[in-house]
mmCIF file with all atom_site columns, C-alpha atoms and ligand atoms in Angstrom:
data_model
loop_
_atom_site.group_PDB
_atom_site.id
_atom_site.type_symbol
_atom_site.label_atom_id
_atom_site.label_alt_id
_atom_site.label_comp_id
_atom_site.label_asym_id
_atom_site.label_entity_id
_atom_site.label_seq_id
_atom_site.pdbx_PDB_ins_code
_atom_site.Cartn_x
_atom_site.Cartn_y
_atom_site.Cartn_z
_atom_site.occupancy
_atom_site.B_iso_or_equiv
_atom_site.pdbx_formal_charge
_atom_site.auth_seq_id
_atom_site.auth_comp_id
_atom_site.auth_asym_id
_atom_site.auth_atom_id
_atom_site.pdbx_PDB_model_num
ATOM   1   C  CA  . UNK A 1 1   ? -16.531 -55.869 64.393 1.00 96.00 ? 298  UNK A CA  1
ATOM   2   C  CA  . UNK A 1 2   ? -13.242 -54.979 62.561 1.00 97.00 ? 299  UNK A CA  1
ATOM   3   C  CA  . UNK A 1 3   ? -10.225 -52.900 63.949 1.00 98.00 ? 300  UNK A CA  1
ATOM   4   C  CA  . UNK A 1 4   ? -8.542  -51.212 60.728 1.00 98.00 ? 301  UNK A CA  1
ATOM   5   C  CA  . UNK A 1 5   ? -5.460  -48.855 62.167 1.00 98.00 ? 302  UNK A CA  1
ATOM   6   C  CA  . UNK A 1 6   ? -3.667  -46.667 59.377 1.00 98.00 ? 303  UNK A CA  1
ATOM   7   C  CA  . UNK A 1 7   ? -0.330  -44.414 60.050 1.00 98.00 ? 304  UNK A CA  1
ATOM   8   C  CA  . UNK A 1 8   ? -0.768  -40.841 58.808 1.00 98.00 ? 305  UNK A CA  1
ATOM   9   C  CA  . UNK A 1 9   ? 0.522   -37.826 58.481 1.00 98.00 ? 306  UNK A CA  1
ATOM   10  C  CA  . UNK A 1 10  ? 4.119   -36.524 59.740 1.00 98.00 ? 307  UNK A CA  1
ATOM   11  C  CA  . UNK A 1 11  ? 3.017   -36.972 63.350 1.00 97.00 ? 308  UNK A CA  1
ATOM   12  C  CA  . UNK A 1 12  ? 2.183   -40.957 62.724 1.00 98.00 ? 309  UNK A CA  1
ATOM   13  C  CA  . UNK A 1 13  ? -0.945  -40.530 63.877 1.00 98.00 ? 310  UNK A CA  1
ATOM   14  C  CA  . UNK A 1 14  ? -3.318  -43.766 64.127 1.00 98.00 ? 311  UNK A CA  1
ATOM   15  C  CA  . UNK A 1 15  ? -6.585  -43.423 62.705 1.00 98.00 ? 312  UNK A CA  1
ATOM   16  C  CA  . UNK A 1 16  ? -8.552  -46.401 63.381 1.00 98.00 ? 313  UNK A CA  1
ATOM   17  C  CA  . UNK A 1 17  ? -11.506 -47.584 61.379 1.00 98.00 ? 314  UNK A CA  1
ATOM   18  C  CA  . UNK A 1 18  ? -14.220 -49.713 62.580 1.00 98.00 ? 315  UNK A CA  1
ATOM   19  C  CA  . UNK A 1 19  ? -16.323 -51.590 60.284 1.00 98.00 ? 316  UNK A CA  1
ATOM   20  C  CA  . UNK A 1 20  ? -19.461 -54.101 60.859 1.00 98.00 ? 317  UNK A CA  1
ATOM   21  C  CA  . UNK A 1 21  ? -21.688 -54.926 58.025 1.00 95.00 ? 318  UNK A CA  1
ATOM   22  C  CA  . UNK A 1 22  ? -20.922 -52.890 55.193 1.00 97.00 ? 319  UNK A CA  1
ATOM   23  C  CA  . UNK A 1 23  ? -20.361 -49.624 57.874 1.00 98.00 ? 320  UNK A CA  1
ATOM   24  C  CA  . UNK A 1 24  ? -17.073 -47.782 59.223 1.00 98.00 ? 321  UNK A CA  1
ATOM   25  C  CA  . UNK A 1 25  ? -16.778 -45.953 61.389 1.00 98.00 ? 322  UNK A CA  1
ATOM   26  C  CA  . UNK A 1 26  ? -13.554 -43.433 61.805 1.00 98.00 ? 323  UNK A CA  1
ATOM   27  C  CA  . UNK A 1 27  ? -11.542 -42.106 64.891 1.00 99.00 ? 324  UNK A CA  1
ATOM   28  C  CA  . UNK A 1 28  ? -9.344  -39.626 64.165 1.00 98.00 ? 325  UNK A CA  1
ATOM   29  C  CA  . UNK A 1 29  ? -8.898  -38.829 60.653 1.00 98.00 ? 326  UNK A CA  1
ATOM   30  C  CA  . UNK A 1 30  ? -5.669  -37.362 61.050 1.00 98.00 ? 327  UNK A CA  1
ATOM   31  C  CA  . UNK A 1 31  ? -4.105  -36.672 57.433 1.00 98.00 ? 328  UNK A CA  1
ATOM   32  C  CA  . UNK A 1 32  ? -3.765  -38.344 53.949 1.00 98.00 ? 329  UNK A CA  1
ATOM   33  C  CA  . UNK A 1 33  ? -7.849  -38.585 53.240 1.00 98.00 ? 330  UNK A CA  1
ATOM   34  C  CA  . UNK A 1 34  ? -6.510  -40.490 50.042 1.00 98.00 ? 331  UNK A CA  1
ATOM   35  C  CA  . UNK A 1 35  ? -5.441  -43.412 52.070 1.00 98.00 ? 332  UNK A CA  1
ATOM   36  C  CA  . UNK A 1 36  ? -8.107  -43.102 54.812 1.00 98.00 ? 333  UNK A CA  1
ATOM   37  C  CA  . UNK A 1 37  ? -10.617 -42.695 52.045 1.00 98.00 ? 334  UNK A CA  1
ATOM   38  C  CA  . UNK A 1 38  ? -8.608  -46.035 50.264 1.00 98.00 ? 335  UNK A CA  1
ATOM   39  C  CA  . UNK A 1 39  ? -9.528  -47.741 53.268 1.00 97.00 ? 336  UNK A CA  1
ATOM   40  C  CA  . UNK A 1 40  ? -13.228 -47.668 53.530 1.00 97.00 ? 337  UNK A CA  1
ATOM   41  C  CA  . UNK A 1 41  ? -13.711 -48.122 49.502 1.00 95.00 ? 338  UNK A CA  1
ATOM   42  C  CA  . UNK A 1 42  ? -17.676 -49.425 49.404 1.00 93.00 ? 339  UNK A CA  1
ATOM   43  C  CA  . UNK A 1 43  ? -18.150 -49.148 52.968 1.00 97.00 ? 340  UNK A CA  1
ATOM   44  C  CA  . UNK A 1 44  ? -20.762 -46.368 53.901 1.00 97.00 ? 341  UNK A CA  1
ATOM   45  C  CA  . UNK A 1 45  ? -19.504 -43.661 57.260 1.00 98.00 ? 342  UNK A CA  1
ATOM   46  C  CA  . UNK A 1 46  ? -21.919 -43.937 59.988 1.00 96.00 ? 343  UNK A CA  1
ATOM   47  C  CA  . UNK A 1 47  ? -19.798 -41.047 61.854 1.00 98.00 ? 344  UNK A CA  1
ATOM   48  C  CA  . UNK A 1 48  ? -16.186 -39.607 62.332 1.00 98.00 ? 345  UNK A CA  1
ATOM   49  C  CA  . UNK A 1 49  ? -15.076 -39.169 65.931 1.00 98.00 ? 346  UNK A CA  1
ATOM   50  C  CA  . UNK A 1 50  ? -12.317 -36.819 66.870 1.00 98.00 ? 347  UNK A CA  1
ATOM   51  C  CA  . UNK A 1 51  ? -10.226 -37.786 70.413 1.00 98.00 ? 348  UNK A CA  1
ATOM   52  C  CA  . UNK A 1 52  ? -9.430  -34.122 70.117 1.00 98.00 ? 349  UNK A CA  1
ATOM   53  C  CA  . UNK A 1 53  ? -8.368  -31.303 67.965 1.00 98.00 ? 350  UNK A CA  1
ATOM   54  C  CA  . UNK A 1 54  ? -5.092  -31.318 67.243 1.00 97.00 ? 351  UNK A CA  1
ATOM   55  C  CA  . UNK A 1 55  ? -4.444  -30.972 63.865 1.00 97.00 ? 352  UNK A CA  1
ATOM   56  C  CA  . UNK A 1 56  ? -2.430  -33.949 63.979 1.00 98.00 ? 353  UNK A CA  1
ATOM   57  C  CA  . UNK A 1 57  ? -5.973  -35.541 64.349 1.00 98.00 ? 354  UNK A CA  1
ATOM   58  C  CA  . UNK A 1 58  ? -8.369  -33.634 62.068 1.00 98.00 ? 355  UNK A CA  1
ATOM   59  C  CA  . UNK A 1 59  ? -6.196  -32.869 59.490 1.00 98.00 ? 356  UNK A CA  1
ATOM   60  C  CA  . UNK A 1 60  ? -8.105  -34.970 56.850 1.00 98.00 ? 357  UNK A CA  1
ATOM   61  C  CA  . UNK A 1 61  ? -12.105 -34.617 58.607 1.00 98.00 ? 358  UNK A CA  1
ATOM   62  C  CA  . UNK A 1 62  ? -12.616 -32.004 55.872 1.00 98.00 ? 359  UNK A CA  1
ATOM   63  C  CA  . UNK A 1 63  ? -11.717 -34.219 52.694 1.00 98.00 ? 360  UNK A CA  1
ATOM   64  C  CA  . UNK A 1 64  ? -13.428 -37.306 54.320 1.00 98.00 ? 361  UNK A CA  1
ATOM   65  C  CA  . UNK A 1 65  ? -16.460 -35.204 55.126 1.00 98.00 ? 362  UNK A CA  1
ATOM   66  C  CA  . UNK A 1 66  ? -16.461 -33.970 51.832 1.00 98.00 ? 363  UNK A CA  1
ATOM   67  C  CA  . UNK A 1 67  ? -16.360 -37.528 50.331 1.00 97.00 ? 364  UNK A CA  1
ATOM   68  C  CA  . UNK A 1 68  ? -18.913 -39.715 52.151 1.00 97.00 ? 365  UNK A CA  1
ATOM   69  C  CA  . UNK A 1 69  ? -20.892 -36.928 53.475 1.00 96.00 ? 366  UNK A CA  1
ATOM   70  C  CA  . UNK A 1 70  ? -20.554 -38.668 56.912 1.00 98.00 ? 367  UNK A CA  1
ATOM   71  C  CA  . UNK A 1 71  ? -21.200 -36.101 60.184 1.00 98.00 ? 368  UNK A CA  1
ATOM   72  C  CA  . UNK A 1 72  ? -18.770 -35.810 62.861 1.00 98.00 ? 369  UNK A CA  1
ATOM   73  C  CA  . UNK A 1 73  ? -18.798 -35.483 66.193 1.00 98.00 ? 370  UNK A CA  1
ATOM   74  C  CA  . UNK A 1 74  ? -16.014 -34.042 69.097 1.00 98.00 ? 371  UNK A CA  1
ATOM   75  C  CA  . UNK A 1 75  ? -16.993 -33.125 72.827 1.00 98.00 ? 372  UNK A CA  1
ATOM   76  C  CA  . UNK A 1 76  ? -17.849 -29.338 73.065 1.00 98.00 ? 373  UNK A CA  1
ATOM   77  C  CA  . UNK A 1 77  ? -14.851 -28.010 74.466 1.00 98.00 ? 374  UNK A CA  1
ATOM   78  C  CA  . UNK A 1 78  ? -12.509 -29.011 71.525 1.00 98.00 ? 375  UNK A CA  1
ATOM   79  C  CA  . UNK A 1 79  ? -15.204 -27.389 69.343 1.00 98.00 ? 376  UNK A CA  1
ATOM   80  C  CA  . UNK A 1 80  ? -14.096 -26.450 65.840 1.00 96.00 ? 377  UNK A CA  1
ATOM   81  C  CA  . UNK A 1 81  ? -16.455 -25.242 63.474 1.00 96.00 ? 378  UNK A CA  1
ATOM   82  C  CA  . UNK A 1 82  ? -15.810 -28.687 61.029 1.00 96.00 ? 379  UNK A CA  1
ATOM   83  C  CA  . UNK A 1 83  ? -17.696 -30.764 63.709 1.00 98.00 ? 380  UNK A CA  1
ATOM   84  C  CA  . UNK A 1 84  ? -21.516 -31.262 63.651 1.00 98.00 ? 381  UNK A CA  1
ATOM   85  C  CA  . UNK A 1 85  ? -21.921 -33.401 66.902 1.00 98.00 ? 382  UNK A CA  1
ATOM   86  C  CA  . UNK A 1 86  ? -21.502 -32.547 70.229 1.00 98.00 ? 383  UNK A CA  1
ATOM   87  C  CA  . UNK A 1 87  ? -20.132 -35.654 72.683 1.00 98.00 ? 384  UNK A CA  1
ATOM   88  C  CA  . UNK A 1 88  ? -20.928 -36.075 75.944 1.00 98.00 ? 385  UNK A CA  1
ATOM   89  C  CA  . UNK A 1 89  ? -19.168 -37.963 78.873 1.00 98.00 ? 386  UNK A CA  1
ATOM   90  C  CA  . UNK A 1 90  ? -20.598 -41.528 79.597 1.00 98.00 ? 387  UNK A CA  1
ATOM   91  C  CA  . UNK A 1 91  ? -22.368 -40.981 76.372 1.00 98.00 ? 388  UNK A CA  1
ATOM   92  C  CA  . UNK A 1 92  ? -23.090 -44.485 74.279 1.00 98.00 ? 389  UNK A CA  1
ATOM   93  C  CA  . UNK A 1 93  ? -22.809 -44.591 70.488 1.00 98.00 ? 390  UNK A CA  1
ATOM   94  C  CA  . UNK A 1 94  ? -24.404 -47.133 68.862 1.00 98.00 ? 391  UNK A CA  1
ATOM   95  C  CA  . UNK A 1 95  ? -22.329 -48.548 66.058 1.00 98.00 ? 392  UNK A CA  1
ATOM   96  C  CA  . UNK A 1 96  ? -24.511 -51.323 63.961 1.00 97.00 ? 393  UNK A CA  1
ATOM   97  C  CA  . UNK A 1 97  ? -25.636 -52.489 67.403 1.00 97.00 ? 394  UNK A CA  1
ATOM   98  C  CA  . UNK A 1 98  ? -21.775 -52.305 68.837 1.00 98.00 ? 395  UNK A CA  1
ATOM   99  C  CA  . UNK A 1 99  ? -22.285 -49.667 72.103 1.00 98.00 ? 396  UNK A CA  1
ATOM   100 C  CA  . UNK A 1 100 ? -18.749 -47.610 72.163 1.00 98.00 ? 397  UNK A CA  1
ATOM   101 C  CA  . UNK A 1 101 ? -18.763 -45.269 75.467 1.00 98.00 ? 398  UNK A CA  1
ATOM   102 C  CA  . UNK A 1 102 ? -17.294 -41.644 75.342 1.00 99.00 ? 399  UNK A CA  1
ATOM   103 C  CA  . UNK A 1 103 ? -15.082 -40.898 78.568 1.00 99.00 ? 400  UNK A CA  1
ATOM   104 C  CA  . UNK A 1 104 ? -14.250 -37.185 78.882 1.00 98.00 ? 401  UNK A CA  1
ATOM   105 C  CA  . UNK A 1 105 ? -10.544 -37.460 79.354 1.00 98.00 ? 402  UNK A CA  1
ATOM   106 C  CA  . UNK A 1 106 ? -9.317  -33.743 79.967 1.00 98.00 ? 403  UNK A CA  1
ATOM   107 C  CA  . UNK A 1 107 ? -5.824  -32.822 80.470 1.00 98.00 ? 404  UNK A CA  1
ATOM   108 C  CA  . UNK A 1 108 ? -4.118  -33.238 77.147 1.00 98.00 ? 405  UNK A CA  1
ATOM   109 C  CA  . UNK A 1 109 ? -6.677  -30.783 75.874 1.00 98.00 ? 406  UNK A CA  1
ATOM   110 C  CA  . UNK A 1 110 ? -10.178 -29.536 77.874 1.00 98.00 ? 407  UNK A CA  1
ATOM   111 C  CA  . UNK A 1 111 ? -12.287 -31.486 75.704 1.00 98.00 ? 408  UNK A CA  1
ATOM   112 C  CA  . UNK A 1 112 ? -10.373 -34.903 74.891 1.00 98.00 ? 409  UNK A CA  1
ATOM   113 C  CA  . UNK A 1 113 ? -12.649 -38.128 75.003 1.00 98.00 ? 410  UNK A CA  1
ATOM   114 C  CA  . UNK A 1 114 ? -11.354 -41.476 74.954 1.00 99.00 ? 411  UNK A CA  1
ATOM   115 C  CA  . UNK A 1 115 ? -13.472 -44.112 73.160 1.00 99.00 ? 412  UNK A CA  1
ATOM   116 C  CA  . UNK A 1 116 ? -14.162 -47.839 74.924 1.00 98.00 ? 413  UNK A CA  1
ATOM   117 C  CA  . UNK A 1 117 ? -15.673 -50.836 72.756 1.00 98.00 ? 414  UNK A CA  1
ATOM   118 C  CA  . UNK A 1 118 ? -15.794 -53.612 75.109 1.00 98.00 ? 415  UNK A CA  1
ATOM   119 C  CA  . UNK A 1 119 ? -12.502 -54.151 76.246 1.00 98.00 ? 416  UNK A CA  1
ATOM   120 C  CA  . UNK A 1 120 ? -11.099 -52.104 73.711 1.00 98.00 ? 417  UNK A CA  1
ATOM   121 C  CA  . UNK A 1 121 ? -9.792  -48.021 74.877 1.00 98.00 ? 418  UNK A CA  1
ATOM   122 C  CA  . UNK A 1 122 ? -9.003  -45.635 71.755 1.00 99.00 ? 419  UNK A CA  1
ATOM   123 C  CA  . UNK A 1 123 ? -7.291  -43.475 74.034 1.00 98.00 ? 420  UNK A CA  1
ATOM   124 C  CA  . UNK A 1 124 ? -6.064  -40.241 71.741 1.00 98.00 ? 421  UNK A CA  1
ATOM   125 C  CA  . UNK A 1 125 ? -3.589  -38.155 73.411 1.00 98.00 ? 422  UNK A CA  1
ATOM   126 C  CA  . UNK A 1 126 ? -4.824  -39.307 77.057 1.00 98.00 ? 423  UNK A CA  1
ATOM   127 C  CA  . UNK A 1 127 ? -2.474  -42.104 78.015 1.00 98.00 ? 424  UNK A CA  1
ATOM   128 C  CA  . UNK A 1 128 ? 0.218   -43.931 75.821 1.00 98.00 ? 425  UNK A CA  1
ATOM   129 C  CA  . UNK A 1 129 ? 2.875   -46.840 76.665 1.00 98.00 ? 426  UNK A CA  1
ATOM   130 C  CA  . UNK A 1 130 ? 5.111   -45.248 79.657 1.00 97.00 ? 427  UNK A CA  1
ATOM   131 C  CA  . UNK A 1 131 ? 3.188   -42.031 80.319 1.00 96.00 ? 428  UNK A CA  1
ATOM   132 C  CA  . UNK A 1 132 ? 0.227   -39.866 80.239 1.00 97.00 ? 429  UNK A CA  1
ATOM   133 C  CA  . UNK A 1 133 ? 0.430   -37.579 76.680 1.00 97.00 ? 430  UNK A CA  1
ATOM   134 C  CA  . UNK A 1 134 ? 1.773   -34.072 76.634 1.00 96.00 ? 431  UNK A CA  1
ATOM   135 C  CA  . UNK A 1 135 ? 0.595   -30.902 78.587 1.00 96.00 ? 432  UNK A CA  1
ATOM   136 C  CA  . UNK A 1 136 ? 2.895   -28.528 78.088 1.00 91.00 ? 433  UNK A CA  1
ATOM   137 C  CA  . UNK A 1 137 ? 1.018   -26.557 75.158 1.00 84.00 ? 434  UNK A CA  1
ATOM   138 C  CA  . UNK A 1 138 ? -2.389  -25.756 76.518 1.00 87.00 ? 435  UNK A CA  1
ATOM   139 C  CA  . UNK A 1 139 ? -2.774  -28.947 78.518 1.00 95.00 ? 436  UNK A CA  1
ATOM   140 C  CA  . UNK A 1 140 ? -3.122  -29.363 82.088 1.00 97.00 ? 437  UNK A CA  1
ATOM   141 C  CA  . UNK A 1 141 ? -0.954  -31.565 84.139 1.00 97.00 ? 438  UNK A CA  1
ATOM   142 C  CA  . UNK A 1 142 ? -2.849  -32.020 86.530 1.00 98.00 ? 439  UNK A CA  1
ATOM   143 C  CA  . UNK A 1 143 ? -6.265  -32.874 85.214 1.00 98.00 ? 440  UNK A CA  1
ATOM   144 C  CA  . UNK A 1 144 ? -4.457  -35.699 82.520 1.00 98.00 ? 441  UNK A CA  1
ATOM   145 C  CA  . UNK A 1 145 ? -3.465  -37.275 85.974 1.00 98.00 ? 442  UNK A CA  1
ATOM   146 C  CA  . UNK A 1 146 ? -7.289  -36.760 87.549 1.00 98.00 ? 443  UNK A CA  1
ATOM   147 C  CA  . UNK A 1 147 ? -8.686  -38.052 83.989 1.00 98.00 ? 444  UNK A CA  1
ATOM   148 C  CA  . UNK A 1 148 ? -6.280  -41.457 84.239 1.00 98.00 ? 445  UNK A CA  1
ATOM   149 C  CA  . UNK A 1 149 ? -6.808  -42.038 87.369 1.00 98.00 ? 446  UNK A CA  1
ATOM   150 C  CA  . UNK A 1 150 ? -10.518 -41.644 87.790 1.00 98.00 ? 447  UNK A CA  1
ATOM   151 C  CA  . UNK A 1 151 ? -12.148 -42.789 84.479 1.00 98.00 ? 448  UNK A CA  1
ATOM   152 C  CA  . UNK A 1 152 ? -9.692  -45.201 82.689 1.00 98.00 ? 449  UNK A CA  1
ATOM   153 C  CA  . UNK A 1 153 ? -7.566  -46.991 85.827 1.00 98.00 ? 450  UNK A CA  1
ATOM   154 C  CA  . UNK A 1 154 ? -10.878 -48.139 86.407 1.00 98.00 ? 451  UNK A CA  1
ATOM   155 C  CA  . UNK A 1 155 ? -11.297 -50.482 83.511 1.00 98.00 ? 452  UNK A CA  1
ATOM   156 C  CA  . UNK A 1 156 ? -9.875  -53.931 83.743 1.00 98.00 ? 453  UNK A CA  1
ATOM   157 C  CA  . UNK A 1 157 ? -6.348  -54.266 83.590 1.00 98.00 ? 454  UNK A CA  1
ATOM   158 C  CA  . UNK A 1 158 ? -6.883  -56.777 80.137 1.00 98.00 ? 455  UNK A CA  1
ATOM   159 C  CA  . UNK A 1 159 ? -8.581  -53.602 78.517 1.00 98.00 ? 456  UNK A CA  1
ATOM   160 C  CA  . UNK A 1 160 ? -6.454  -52.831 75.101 1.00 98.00 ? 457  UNK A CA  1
ATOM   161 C  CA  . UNK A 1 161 ? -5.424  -49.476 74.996 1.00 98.00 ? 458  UNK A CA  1
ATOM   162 C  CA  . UNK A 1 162 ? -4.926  -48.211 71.290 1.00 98.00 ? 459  UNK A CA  1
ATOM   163 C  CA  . UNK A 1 163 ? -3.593  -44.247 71.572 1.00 98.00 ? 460  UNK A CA  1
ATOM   164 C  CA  . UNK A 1 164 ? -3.423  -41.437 69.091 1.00 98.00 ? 461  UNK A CA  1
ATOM   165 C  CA  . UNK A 1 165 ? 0.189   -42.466 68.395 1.00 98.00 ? 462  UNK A CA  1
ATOM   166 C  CA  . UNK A 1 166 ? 2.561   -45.852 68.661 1.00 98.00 ? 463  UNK A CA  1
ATOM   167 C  CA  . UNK A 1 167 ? 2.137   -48.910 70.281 1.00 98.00 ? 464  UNK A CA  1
ATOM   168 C  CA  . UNK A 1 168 ? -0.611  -50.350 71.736 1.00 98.00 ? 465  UNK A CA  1
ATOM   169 C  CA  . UNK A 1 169 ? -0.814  -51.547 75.547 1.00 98.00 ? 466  UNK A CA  1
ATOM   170 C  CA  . UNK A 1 170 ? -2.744  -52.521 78.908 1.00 98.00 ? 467  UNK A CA  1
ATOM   171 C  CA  . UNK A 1 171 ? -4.657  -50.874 81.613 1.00 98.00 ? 468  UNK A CA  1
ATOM   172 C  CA  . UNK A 1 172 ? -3.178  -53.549 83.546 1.00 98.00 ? 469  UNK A CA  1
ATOM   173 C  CA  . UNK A 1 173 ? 0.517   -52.385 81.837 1.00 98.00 ? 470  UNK A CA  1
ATOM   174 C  CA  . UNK A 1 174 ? 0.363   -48.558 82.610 1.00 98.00 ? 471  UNK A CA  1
ATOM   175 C  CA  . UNK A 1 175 ? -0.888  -48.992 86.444 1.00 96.00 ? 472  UNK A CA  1
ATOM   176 C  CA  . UNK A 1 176 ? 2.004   -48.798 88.065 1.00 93.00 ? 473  UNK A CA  1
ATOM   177 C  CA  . UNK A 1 177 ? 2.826   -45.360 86.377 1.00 94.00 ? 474  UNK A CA  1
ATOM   178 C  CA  . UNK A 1 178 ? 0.252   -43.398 88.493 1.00 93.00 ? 475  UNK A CA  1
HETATM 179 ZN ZN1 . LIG B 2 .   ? -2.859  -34.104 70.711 1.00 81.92 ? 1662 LIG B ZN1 1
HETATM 180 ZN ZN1 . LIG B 2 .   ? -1.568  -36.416 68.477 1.00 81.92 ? 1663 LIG B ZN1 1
#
């Protein structure tokens, strides 16, 4: 499998697209569906996944929806009414035989998920290089630090983490931090 990450939107938001025989698959489709869309020319969408819903995230889902016909799919308590699949924690997608686990990571929002493909984290908003994401509008401080902790400080510390924004980094890296 194939790791695609495009920049978009104001925000610099990393949308990453998977792809494996002739499929994609999308994680945050965050703006500019012209260069997301660019990006999966003669591929068909098995599914969208949202990390969350920020708009900084979902700004495009519409315009991508609306061109590939693909479904998408956000854990229940980031519903918005774009969506048309529920997540669930410890949850296993099956991506053209590729198994990518949804961890219910809430903190930055109720219903963030972070994504793992083998040793691979899409972490959204969750954790980033230095520091868990933000809180301070609707988040909860305390629950980003219970989410860390207990679901992704338990991967390996050689696990790639590859947030909603920036740099990539380590479990191994961000340890020491909480
Ligand atoms: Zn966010
Ligand atoms: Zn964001």
């Amino acid at each position: 499998m194939n790791i695609e990450q495009i920049i978009v939107g104001s925000l610099e938001t990393n949308c990453y697209i998977l792809k494996k025989d002739k499929m994609a698959l999308i994680i945050d489709p965050g703006d500019e569906p012209e260069k997301i869309l660019r990006a999966v020319t003669e591929l068909e969408i098995e599914l969208i996944l949202a990390t969350h819903k920020h708009y900084d995230h979902i700004t495009a889902l519409r315009a991508v929806k609306k061109a590939t016909n693909a479904q998408a799919a956000i854990h229940p308590l980031d519903w918005t009414e774009d969506f048309d699949l529920r997540l669930a924690d410890g949850q296993i997608l099956d991506f053209c035989g590729e198994q990518i686990a949804v961890i219910h990571t809430p903190g930055h929002t109720p219903g963030g998920c972070c994504f793992l493909w083998n040793d691979i984290l899409f972490s959204g908003d969750t954790l980033f290089p230095n520091g868990p994401g933000a809180t301070a509008s609707g988040g909860n401080e305390k629950a980003i630090y219970k989410s860390i902790r207990e679901k992704l400080l338990i991967l390996p510390d050689a696990t790639r983490v590859y947030p909603g924004h920036g740099p990539s980094t380590t479990i191994g890296r961000e340890r020491s931090l909480y």
